[in-house]
Amino acid sequence: MPTVAVQNLTLLTDFYELTMGNGYFLNGFYKKQSYFDVFYRSVPDNGGFAIACGLTDIIEYVKNLHFTEADIEFLRGKGIFDEKFLKYLRKFKFTGDIYAVPEGTPVFPYEPIITVKAPAAEAQLMETFILLCVNHQSCIATKANRIVRAAGGRPVMEFGSRRAQGVSGAVIGARAAYIGGCVATACTLTDELYGVPAAGTMAHSWVQMFDTEYEAFKFYAETYPNNAVLLVDTYNTLKSGVPNAIRVFKEYLATGKKFGNFGIRLDSGDLAYLTKKARAMLDEAGLTDAKIVVSNSLDEYLIRDLLQQGAKIDSFGVGERLITSKSSPVFGGVYKLVAVEKEDGTIVPKIKISENTAKITNPGFKKVYRFYDKKTGKAIADEICMRDEMVSEALPHTIFDPEATWKQRTLTDFRIRELQVPIFKKGKLVYKQPGLKELQEYCAREVAGLWDEVKRFENPHKYNVDLSKKLWTLKHDMLAQSGKKEI
Amino acid sequence: MPTVAVQNLTLLTDFYELTMGNGYFLNGFYKKQSYFDVFYRSVPDNGGFAIACGLTDIIEYVKNLHFTEADIEFLRGKGIFDEKFLKYLRKFKFTGDIYAVPEGTPVFPYEPIITVKAPAAEAQLMETFILLCVNHQSCIATKANRIVRAAGGRPVMEFGSRRAQGVSGAVIGARAAYIGGCVATACTLTDELYGVPAAGTMAHSWVQMFDTEYEAFKFYAETYPNNAVLLVDTYNTLKSGVPNAIRVFKEYLATGKKFGNFGIRLDSGDLAYLTKKARAMLDEAGLTDAKIVVSNSLDEYLIRDLLQQGAKIDSFGVGERLITSKSSPVFGGVYKLVAVEKEDGTIVPKIKISENTAKITNPGFKKVYRFYDKKTGKAIADEICMRDEMVSEALPHTIFDPEATWKQRTLTDFRIRELQVPIFKKGKLVYKQPGLKELQEYCAREVAGLWDEVKRFENPHKYNVDLSKKLWTLKHDMLAQSGKKEI
């Protein structure tokens, strides 16, 4: 089965992870406990937040991490890896700790989504695959969530397999879209593998295959009375498609039989105009129960506009613009070294300095608290702090903006939650994966807990993600020192 | 191994292909020989042409096409498929013909890239996967080719795995990028599976792992003297990175040892300014052989600008904007029914009419000729014609614009080539796959055979893709008739 679960994807790693791994092995660094954070810097589509996704595949990857003899032979052929390193790879497995936010969690820039603590050679090797999963799947879950919010409660189906970027783009993308809030997918394999309901009825070719559109509709409706959704735009939507659909529906109902779900799908033309006309025609024929589904290059912007113009739409099929996140196809998650342990166990924070302030990393072994207002239940702010810091719900807590430090705010009457949970401990999986439906519901609940201002598609209000005083001080001390230090 | 070759991806199909398949089975259409064309309508990034890619995975998919008992059980659970149909699926395999243009062929809008002739139930089921492969891989090969052309002979390495849309986005995307002209990839698995050379040296984390940048560089250069490319922007490119690299290079060379490939990589900042400064510093130190590699959100536009500004760059590492084709991430290939056979073997052309003229399909079983000028060797025009038409190199041939039919041109002294070649005949593979290097060379040769005017990144000259008189007449007769026909 084409899931990462059963495959050896150990070599799905940038080649430099291996040259570095070999180097760490040769100078002894490979055993050095290292801390890497995964975080992202800017929200896709200039939105207010992203939906974290990809953890499930990362778990399967980590569990399966190993080099086969063929892999090792392949690496040997490169002529640059030390034999002792290749021997070490034979027994290579993950022995570290991983902390991560659950899939479906709304996350904000600079927060550690995943933290890996492991010997350097292990942690380094995993960079590529971890980022690939987080970047791809968060990208799609985030886009799906935007589209689902635009649809305002109307079901959104993911219809993009044929335009996806590869097999996993389609199969795993559809799973991510479901976590983000889609109700179904066209991808049958995603149903078989993950239980995301597969949906769909007919293509234009079905209609063309028959001598007349009427016959095509009639046979379909009789074969599938529980989901008789007829595609009405093969020849002419209003002159032929809708009238033929109405004729078929009425003739079928006249026999005394009933449909389950039934209706029409429009896949071209001006969907605002056509759905209003089609709705009127269906209603006039007494088919007020007939549903109208639309598709054709939809996204959150077009859906919002269509609904704002009074289009009569019951559900949406969204393809290429969802499954590739067309308007924002890259989720820029990064994997940065934030600390290393000395042999005595002392954690030495590390920082990556950049002339671009936004690219300076937050050093140290950290965690994230989300603060919720006890009265409204809404999320108020997140705070990134050192792993050993504790915040108590019983005491007022002052947060401040890490850039405009004079902007302070004291929170009271809040509930807090640590966003990251332990996934692996010393190489052992300690996390119980929630079911997919549970993840979808969790995502919906957490997004509902954000203020509308944060959820605007354009120019959303910036949610507060603050640094604890301890972290802020550490970072600024390190920056000040770096100016003096010889590197 | 995570290649589509060894997997059962039969259910990677839109659910409606199965509902239609069941319908065709029930009314007997499933045996009807049907002809489907794959073509695309507009060139990504408004370019002049696309590079066809994806055929290899399609071949593997077709060879492996079958339903397992688990698949059938899964479908039975849906409660809508006829038992006889499910029984038919047990023995389901591909029995038809496939014609396709080889991977690496420059292709233009509306040309059939792939033509499937098969019983309706088979041809219908394959739609999703065929489109997925063609759309994803042509998208990436086309983008890679643009980027490689912008680099003007300087090597381009594909560095995007971590930002790819899923496992196959990374692994297969890197293969497509190689066909488009990239010389290497960061993705080690693509090297293991397909032989695309894997490349890469170090990340910022390598530098951070050491106490000083100098030590990090020194150890790397000594470990990998044949490819000592040092990443110089972890702290400060010109004040620290380049001077430390120079020191390491000079100290190493002073011992009398030699490097193979050596140099620096810049991954941030203004690459035009920094490479000029770095080049001057390296040259001044006598390191004129040291190469400069750059990366950081590059694409064809930025590469063109950097080179135009005199940036001193020897090679490029291109990541997210290549592996997702960020500026144009969807390749809009479609799969349209163009003909069905009657029981007596007569081919009945089919047309999909649309109010949008661009969406009207070319009916019938067709093929494509490419005309090359014998003197210059350049491609002059393509002609889409009926499968049974013959064009002779010995006779002048008149082509005309299918929209502006008065624009005619008589070609003489040309060489012709049929673009599609037979891939499957009656379910049997009859095509010998060229090696990957061969495909890359074929692509480069064919692109070299296009006029520069067609290769402009913006507003390229429109290459002539004409319809034969016979096809044009058929199409227009069908359109005229459709106005009268009751549908």
Coordinates of C-alpha atoms in Angstrom, one line a residue, chain B:
Chain B
M1 CA 10.7 0.9 -2.5
P2 CA 8.4 3.9 -2.7
T3 CA 8.1 4.0 -6.5
V4 CA 4.8 3.5 -8.1
A5 CA 6.3 0.5 -9.9
V6 CA 5.8 -1.9 -7.2
Q7 CA 2.6 -0.7 -5.7
N8 CA -1.1 -1.3 -6.3
L9 CA -2.4 2.1 -7.1
T10 CA -5.5 0.9 -8.8
L11 CA -7.7 2.7 -6.3
L12 CA -5.9 5.9 -6.8
T13 CA -8.8 6.8 -9.0
D14 CA -11.6 9.3 -8.6
F15 CA -14.6 7.6 -7.1
Y16 CA -16.7 8.6 -10.0
E17 CA -14.6 6.5 -12.4
L18 CA -15.9 3.5 -10.4
T19 CA -19.5 4.6 -10.3
M20 CA -19.3 5.2 -14.1
G21 CA -17.5 1.9 -14.5
N22 CA -20.2 0.0 -12.7
G23 CA -22.8 1.9 -14.8
Y24 CA -21.0 1.0 -18.1
F25 CA -20.9 -2.6 -16.9
L26 CA -24.6 -2.7 -16.2
N27 CA -25.6 -1.3 -19.5
G28 CA -23.0 -3.1 -21.6
F29 CA -21.0 0.0 -22.5
Y30 CA -18.0 -1.3 -20.6
K31 CA -16.8 -3.2 -23.7
K32 CA -17.2 -0.3 -26.0
Q33 CA -13.8 0.7 -27.5
S34 CA -13.3 4.2 -26.4
Y35 CA -10.7 6.8 -27.3
F36 CA -9.5 9.3 -24.8
D37 CA -6.9 12.1 -25.4
V38 CA -4.7 13.7 -22.8
F39 CA -3.9 17.3 -23.7
Y40 CA -3.4 20.6 -22.0
R41 CA -4.8 24.1 -22.7
S42 CA -2.3 26.7 -21.5
V43 CA 1.4 26.7 -20.9
P44 CA 2.6 27.1 -17.3
D45 CA 4.0 30.5 -16.5
N46 CA 2.7 31.8 -19.8
G47 CA 5.6 30.1 -21.5
G48 CA 5.9 29.0 -25.0
F49 CA 5.8 25.2 -24.5
A50 CA 5.8 22.5 -21.9
I51 CA 8.0 19.4 -21.4
A52 CA 5.9 16.2 -21.4
C53 CA 6.7 13.9 -18.5
G54 CA 5.1 11.1 -16.5
L55 CA 5.0 8.3 -19.0
T56 CA 7.3 5.9 -17.0
D57 CA 5.0 5.9 -14.0
I58 CA 2.0 5.5 -16.2
I59 CA 3.6 2.4 -17.8
E60 CA 4.3 0.9 -14.4
Y61 CA 0.8 1.7 -13.2
V62 CA -0.8 0.1 -16.3
K63 CA 1.3 -3.0 -15.9
N64 CA 0.2 -3.3 -12.3
L65 CA -3.4 -2.5 -12.8
H66 CA -5.5 -4.9 -10.8
F67 CA -8.0 -5.1 -7.9
T68 CA -7.0 -7.1 -4.8
E69 CA -9.5 -8.9 -2.8
A70 CA -9.2 -6.2 -0.2
D71 CA -10.0 -3.6 -2.8
I72 CA -13.0 -5.4 -3.9
E73 CA -14.2 -6.0 -0.3
F74 CA -13.7 -2.3 0.3
L75 CA -15.8 -1.4 -2.7
R76 CA -18.5 -3.9 -1.7
G77 CA -18.8 -2.1 1.6
K78 CA -20.0 1.0 -0.3
G79 CA -23.2 -0.8 -1.0
I80 CA -23.7 0.6 -4.5
F81 CA -21.7 -1.7 -6.8
D82 CA -23.3 -4.6 -8.5
E83 CA -21.9 -8.1 -7.5
K84 CA -21.4 -8.9 -11.2
F85 CA -19.3 -5.8 -11.6
L86 CA -17.2 -6.7 -8.5
K87 CA -16.7 -10.1 -10.0
Y88 CA -15.6 -8.5 -13.3
L89 CA -13.1 -6.4 -11.3
R90 CA -11.4 -9.6 -10.1
K91 CA -10.0 -10.2 -13.5
F92 CA -9.7 -6.6 -14.5
K93 CA -6.6 -5.7 -16.4
F94 CA -5.7 -3.4 -19.2
T95 CA -6.3 -4.8 -22.6
G96 CA -6.1 -1.7 -24.8
D97 CA -3.7 0.5 -26.8
I98 CA -1.8 3.5 -25.5
Y99 CA 0.1 6.0 -27.7
A100 CA 2.2 8.7 -26.1
V101 CA 4.9 11.2 -26.8
P102 CA 8.2 10.2 -25.1
E103 CA 9.1 11.9 -21.9
G104 CA 11.1 15.0 -22.5
T105 CA 9.2 16.1 -25.7
P106 CA 8.3 19.8 -25.9
V107 CA 4.5 19.8 -26.3
F108 CA 2.1 22.6 -27.1
P109 CA -1.5 23.2 -26.1
Y110 CA -4.3 21.0 -27.5
E111 CA -2.0 18.4 -28.9
P112 CA -2.8 14.8 -27.7
I113 CA 0.1 13.9 -25.4
I114 CA -1.4 10.5 -24.7
T115 CA -4.2 8.6 -26.5
V116 CA -5.8 5.7 -24.8
K117 CA -7.9 3.3 -26.8
A118 CA -9.6 0.7 -24.6
P119 CA -12.9 -0.7 -23.4
A120 CA -14.8 2.1 -21.7
A121 CA -14.6 0.7 -18.2
E122 CA -10.8 0.4 -18.5
A123 CA -10.1 3.7 -20.1
Q124 CA -12.4 5.5 -17.7
L125 CA -10.7 4.0 -14.6
M126 CA -7.3 5.2 -15.7
E127 CA -8.2 8.8 -16.1
T128 CA -7.2 10.0 -12.7
F129 CA -3.8 8.4 -12.4
I130 CA -2.8 9.2 -16.0
L131 CA -3.6 12.8 -15.4
L132 CA -1.9 12.9 -12.0
C133 CA 1.3 11.7 -13.5
V134 CA 1.3 13.9 -16.6
N135 CA 0.2 16.9 -14.7
H136 CA 2.7 16.7 -11.9
Q137 CA 5.7 15.6 -13.8
S138 CA 5.2 17.8 -16.9
C139 CA 4.7 20.7 -14.5
I140 CA 8.1 20.1 -12.8
A141 CA 10.0 19.2 -16.0
T142 CA 8.7 22.3 -17.6
K143 CA 9.7 24.5 -14.7
A144 CA 13.1 22.9 -14.5
N145 CA 13.7 23.5 -18.1
R146 CA 12.9 27.2 -17.7
I147 CA 15.3 27.4 -14.8
V148 CA 18.0 25.5 -16.6
R149 CA 17.7 27.8 -19.6
A150 CA 17.9 30.9 -17.4
A151 CA 21.1 29.6 -15.9
G152 CA 22.7 29.7 -19.4
G153 CA 24.8 26.6 -19.2
R154 CA 25.7 26.8 -15.5
P155 CA 24.7 23.6 -13.7
V156 CA 21.4 23.7 -11.8
M157 CA 20.9 21.3 -8.8
E158 CA 17.4 20.4 -7.6
F159 CA 17.4 21.1 -3.8
G160 CA 13.7 21.1 -2.9
S161 CA 12.8 17.8 -1.2
R162 CA 11.9 19.5 2.1
R163 CA 9.4 21.7 0.5
A164 CA 7.9 19.2 -2.0
Q165 CA 4.3 18.3 -1.9
G166 CA 4.7 14.8 -0.4
V167 CA 7.0 11.8 -0.9
S168 CA 6.5 11.4 -4.7
G169 CA 6.5 15.2 -5.1
A170 CA 10.1 15.0 -3.8
V171 CA 11.3 11.7 -5.3
I172 CA 9.6 11.7 -8.7
G173 CA 9.7 15.5 -8.9
A174 CA 13.5 15.3 -8.8
R175 CA 13.5 12.8 -11.6
A176 CA 11.3 15.1 -13.7
A177 CA 13.6 18.0 -12.9
Y178 CA 16.5 15.9 -14.2
I179 CA 14.7 15.2 -17.5
G180 CA 14.1 19.0 -17.8
G181 CA 17.8 19.6 -17.5
C182 CA 18.9 19.7 -13.8
V183 CA 22.3 18.0 -13.3
A184 CA 21.7 16.7 -9.7
T185 CA 19.3 16.5 -6.8
A186 CA 19.5 16.7 -3.0
C187 CA 17.2 13.8 -2.8
T188 CA 19.3 10.7 -2.1
L189 CA 16.4 8.3 -2.8
T190 CA 16.1 9.6 -6.3
D191 CA 19.7 8.8 -6.8
E192 CA 19.2 5.3 -5.4
L193 CA 16.0 4.6 -7.5
Y194 CA 16.7 6.4 -10.7
G195 CA 20.4 7.3 -10.8
V196 CA 20.0 11.1 -10.7
P197 CA 23.2 12.1 -9.0
A198 CA 22.7 13.2 -5.4
A199 CA 24.6 16.3 -4.3
G200 CA 25.0 18.5 -1.3
T201 CA 27.6 19.2 1.4
M202 CA 26.6 21.0 4.6
A203 CA 23.7 22.9 6.3
H204 CA 24.0 25.7 8.8
S205 CA 23.6 23.2 11.6
W206 CA 27.0 21.7 10.7
V207 CA 28.6 25.1 11.3
Q208 CA 26.7 25.6 14.5
M209 CA 27.7 22.2 15.8
F210 CA 31.3 23.3 16.1
D211 CA 32.7 25.9 18.5
T212 CA 33.9 28.0 15.6
E213 CA 33.1 28.4 11.9
Y214 CA 36.8 27.9 11.1
E215 CA 36.9 24.5 12.8
A216 CA 33.6 23.5 11.0
F217 CA 35.1 24.4 7.6
K218 CA 38.5 22.9 8.3
F219 CA 37.1 19.5 9.3
Y220 CA 34.7 19.4 6.4
A221 CA 37.4 20.3 3.8
E222 CA 39.7 17.7 5.2
T223 CA 37.0 15.0 5.2
Y224 CA 35.7 15.8 1.7
P225 CA 38.6 17.3 -0.3
N226 CA 36.9 16.2 -3.5
N227 CA 33.8 18.4 -2.9
A228 CA 34.7 20.9 -0.3
V229 CA 31.9 23.4 -0.8
L230 CA 31.5 25.4 2.4
L231 CA 28.4 27.2 3.5
V232 CA 29.5 30.7 4.4
D233 CA 26.4 32.6 5.6
T234 CA 25.8 31.1 9.1
Y235 CA 27.2 34.1 10.9
N236 CA 28.3 36.9 8.5
T237 CA 29.1 36.1 4.9
L238 CA 31.8 38.6 4.1
K239 CA 33.2 39.2 7.6
S240 CA 33.4 35.7 8.8
G241 CA 32.2 33.0 6.3
V242 CA 34.4 33.9 3.2
P243 CA 37.5 34.8 5.2
N244 CA 37.3 31.5 7.2
A245 CA 36.7 29.5 4.0
I246 CA 39.8 31.2 2.4
R247 CA 41.9 30.5 5.4
V248 CA 40.9 26.8 5.3
F249 CA 41.4 26.5 1.6
K250 CA 44.9 28.1 1.8
E251 CA 46.0 26.1 4.7
Y252 CA 44.9 22.9 3.0
L253 CA 46.6 23.8 -0.3
A254 CA 49.7 24.9 1.5
T255 CA 50.3 21.3 2.7
G256 CA 50.7 20.4 -1.0
K257 CA 47.4 18.5 -1.2
K258 CA 44.8 19.3 -3.8
F259 CA 41.0 19.7 -3.8
G260 CA 38.7 18.1 -6.4
N261 CA 35.8 20.5 -6.5
F262 CA 35.9 23.2 -3.9
G263 CA 34.3 26.5 -3.2
I264 CA 31.6 28.3 -1.2
R265 CA 27.8 28.3 -1.1
L266 CA 25.7 31.4 -0.3
D267 CA 22.2 30.9 0.9
S268 CA 21.0 34.4 2.0
G269 CA 21.5 38.0 1.4
D270 CA 21.9 39.9 -1.9
L271 CA 23.4 37.3 -4.1
A272 CA 24.5 39.7 -6.8
Y273 CA 26.4 41.9 -4.3
L274 CA 27.8 39.1 -2.2
T275 CA 29.0 36.9 -5.0
K276 CA 30.9 39.7 -6.6
K277 CA 32.5 40.6 -3.3
A278 CA 33.2 36.9 -2.5
R279 CA 34.7 36.3 -6.0
A280 CA 37.0 39.2 -5.5
M281 CA 38.1 38.0 -2.1
L282 CA 38.7 34.4 -3.4
D283 CA 40.6 35.7 -6.5
E284 CA 42.7 38.0 -4.4
A285 CA 43.7 35.0 -2.3
G286 CA 44.7 33.2 -5.4
L287 CA 41.7 30.8 -5.2
T288 CA 40.5 31.4 -8.7
D289 CA 39.5 27.8 -9.0
A290 CA 37.1 28.0 -6.0
K291 CA 33.5 27.8 -7.2
I292 CA 30.6 29.9 -6.0
V293 CA 27.3 28.1 -5.6
V294 CA 24.1 30.0 -4.6
S295 CA 20.7 28.9 -3.3
N296 CA 17.8 30.6 -1.6
S297 CA 14.4 30.9 -3.2
L298 CA 15.7 31.0 -6.8
D299 CA 13.7 30.6 -9.9
E300 CA 14.2 31.5 -13.6
Y301 CA 13.4 35.2 -13.1
L302 CA 15.8 35.7 -10.2
I303 CA 18.5 33.7 -11.9
R304 CA 18.1 35.8 -15.1
D305 CA 18.3 39.0 -13.0
L306 CA 21.3 37.9 -11.0
L307 CA 23.3 37.0 -14.1
Q308 CA 22.2 40.2 -15.9
Q309 CA 23.6 42.1 -12.9
G310 CA 26.9 40.4 -13.3
A311 CA 26.7 38.1 -10.2
K312 CA 29.6 35.8 -10.1
I313 CA 27.9 32.4 -9.9
D314 CA 29.2 29.0 -11.0
S315 CA 26.2 26.9 -10.2
F316 CA 22.7 27.1 -8.7
G317 CA 20.8 25.1 -6.1
V318 CA 17.1 25.6 -6.6
G319 CA 14.6 24.4 -4.1
E320 CA 10.9 25.2 -3.4
R321 CA 10.2 27.3 -6.5
L322 CA 11.3 24.4 -8.7
I323 CA 10.0 21.3 -6.8
T324 CA 6.5 22.8 -6.5
S325 CA 6.7 25.0 -9.6
K326 CA 5.6 27.7 -7.2
S327 CA 4.6 30.4 -9.7
S328 CA 2.5 27.9 -11.7
P329 CA 1.9 24.8 -9.6
V330 CA -0.9 23.3 -11.6
F331 CA -0.5 21.8 -15.0
G332 CA -4.0 21.6 -16.4
G333 CA -3.9 18.4 -18.4
V334 CA -7.3 16.9 -19.2
Y335 CA -8.5 13.5 -20.4
K336 CA -11.3 13.8 -22.9
L337 CA -13.4 11.2 -24.7
V338 CA -12.8 11.8 -28.5
A339 CA -14.4 8.7 -30.1
V340 CA -16.1 5.4 -29.5
E341 CA -16.2 2.4 -31.8
K342 CA -19.4 0.8 -33.0
E343 CA -19.6 -2.9 -32.9
D344 CA -18.7 -3.1 -36.6
G345 CA -15.5 -1.2 -35.8
T346 CA -16.5 2.2 -37.2
I347 CA -15.0 5.0 -35.2
V348 CA -17.6 7.5 -34.1
P349 CA -16.0 10.8 -33.2
K350 CA -17.2 12.6 -30.1
I351 CA -16.9 16.2 -29.1
K352 CA -17.3 18.1 -25.9
I353 CA -18.9 21.5 -26.7
S354 CA -18.5 24.4 -24.4
E355 CA -19.6 28.0 -24.4
N356 CA -15.9 28.7 -23.9
T357 CA -14.4 28.0 -27.4
A358 CA -11.1 27.1 -25.9
K359 CA -12.8 24.2 -24.1
I360 CA -14.2 22.6 -27.2
T361 CA -12.3 19.3 -27.9
N362 CA -10.8 18.0 -31.1
P363 CA -12.9 14.9 -32.0
G364 CA -11.7 11.6 -33.4
F365 CA -8.7 9.2 -33.3
K366 CA -5.8 11.5 -34.1
K367 CA -2.0 11.8 -34.3
V368 CA 0.5 14.7 -34.4
Y369 CA 3.2 15.5 -36.9
R370 CA 6.1 17.8 -36.1
F371 CA 7.6 19.6 -39.1
Y372 CA 11.3 20.4 -39.0
D373 CA 13.0 22.7 -41.5
K374 CA 15.6 20.6 -43.3
K375 CA 18.1 23.4 -43.6
T376 CA 18.0 24.8 -40.0
G377 CA 16.8 21.7 -38.3
K378 CA 14.4 23.8 -36.4
A379 CA 10.8 22.8 -35.6
I380 CA 8.5 24.9 -37.8
A381 CA 5.0 23.7 -36.9
D382 CA 2.9 20.8 -35.6
E383 CA -0.2 19.4 -37.3
I384 CA -2.9 17.4 -35.5
C385 CA -4.5 15.1 -38.0
M386 CA -6.7 12.0 -38.1
R387 CA -4.9 8.8 -37.3
D388 CA -5.3 7.5 -40.9
E389 CA -3.9 10.6 -42.6
M390 CA -0.5 10.4 -44.1
V391 CA 1.9 13.3 -44.8
S392 CA 4.8 12.8 -47.1
E393 CA 8.1 14.6 -46.9
A394 CA 8.3 14.4 -50.7
L395 CA 5.4 16.8 -51.3
P396 CA 4.7 20.4 -50.3
H397 CA 2.3 20.5 -47.4
T398 CA -0.1 23.4 -46.7
I399 CA -1.0 24.1 -43.1
F400 CA -3.5 26.7 -41.8
D401 CA -4.4 28.3 -38.5
P402 CA -7.5 26.5 -37.1
E403 CA -8.9 29.8 -35.9
A404 CA -7.7 32.2 -38.5
T405 CA -8.2 29.8 -41.4
W406 CA -7.1 32.3 -44.1
K407 CA -3.6 32.2 -42.6
Q408 CA -2.1 29.5 -44.7
R409 CA 1.5 28.4 -45.2
T410 CA 2.9 25.9 -47.6
L411 CA 5.9 23.9 -46.2
T412 CA 8.6 22.4 -48.5
D413 CA 11.9 20.8 -47.8
F414 CA 10.8 19.5 -44.4
R415 CA 11.4 16.5 -42.3
I416 CA 8.5 15.2 -40.3
R417 CA 8.2 13.1 -37.2
E418 CA 5.1 11.6 -35.6
L419 CA 5.2 12.7 -32.0
Q420 CA 3.2 9.8 -30.4
V421 CA 4.7 6.4 -30.4
P422 CA 2.9 3.1 -29.5
I423 CA 3.3 2.2 -25.8
F424 CA 0.8 -0.6 -25.3
K425 CA -0.8 -2.7 -27.9
K426 CA -3.7 -4.9 -26.8
G427 CA -2.6 -4.6 -23.2
K428 CA 1.1 -5.6 -24.0
L429 CA 3.9 -3.2 -23.4
V430 CA 5.6 -2.6 -26.8
Y431 CA 7.7 0.4 -25.9
K432 CA 11.3 0.2 -24.9
Q433 CA 12.0 2.8 -22.2
P434 CA 15.0 5.0 -22.9
G435 CA 17.4 5.5 -20.0
L436 CA 17.1 8.7 -17.9
K437 CA 20.2 10.3 -19.3
E438 CA 18.9 9.6 -22.8
L439 CA 15.6 11.3 -22.0
Q440 CA 17.5 14.3 -20.6
E441 CA 19.6 14.6 -23.8
Y442 CA 16.6 14.1 -26.0
C443 CA 14.8 16.9 -24.2
A444 CA 17.8 19.2 -24.5
R445 CA 18.1 18.4 -28.2
E446 CA 14.4 19.0 -28.9
V447 CA 14.4 22.3 -27.0
A448 CA 17.4 23.4 -28.9
G449 CA 15.4 22.7 -32.0
L450 CA 12.9 25.4 -31.1
W451 CA 13.3 29.0 -32.2
D452 CA 14.4 31.4 -29.5
E453 CA 11.2 33.3 -30.0
V454 CA 9.2 30.4 -28.7
K455 CA 11.5 30.1 -25.7
R456 CA 11.1 33.6 -24.3
F457 CA 9.9 33.5 -20.6
E458 CA 7.4 36.3 -21.3
N459 CA 5.2 36.8 -24.3
P460 CA 6.8 34.0 -26.4
H461 CA 5.9 33.7 -30.0
K462 CA 3.1 31.3 -30.5
Y463 CA 4.3 28.1 -32.1
N464 CA 1.9 26.9 -34.9
V465 CA -0.2 23.9 -34.0
D466 CA -2.6 23.4 -36.8
L467 CA -5.4 21.0 -37.6
S468 CA -5.4 19.0 -40.8
K469 CA -8.1 20.0 -43.2
K470 CA -9.8 16.7 -42.6
L471 CA -9.9 17.2 -38.8
W472 CA -10.9 20.8 -39.1
T473 CA -13.8 19.9 -41.3
L474 CA -14.9 17.1 -39.1
K475 CA -14.8 19.4 -36.0
H476 CA -16.7 22.2 -37.7
D477 CA -19.3 19.8 -39.1
M478 CA -19.9 18.4 -35.7
L479 CA -20.2 21.8 -34.2
A480 CA -22.7 22.9 -36.8
Q481 CA -24.7 19.7 -36.3
S482 CA -24.8 20.0 -32.5
G483 CA -26.7 23.2 -32.9
K484 CA -29.5 21.3 -34.5
K485 CA -29.4 18.0 -32.6
E486 CA -31.6 17.3 -29.7
I487 CA -29.6 16.4 -26.7

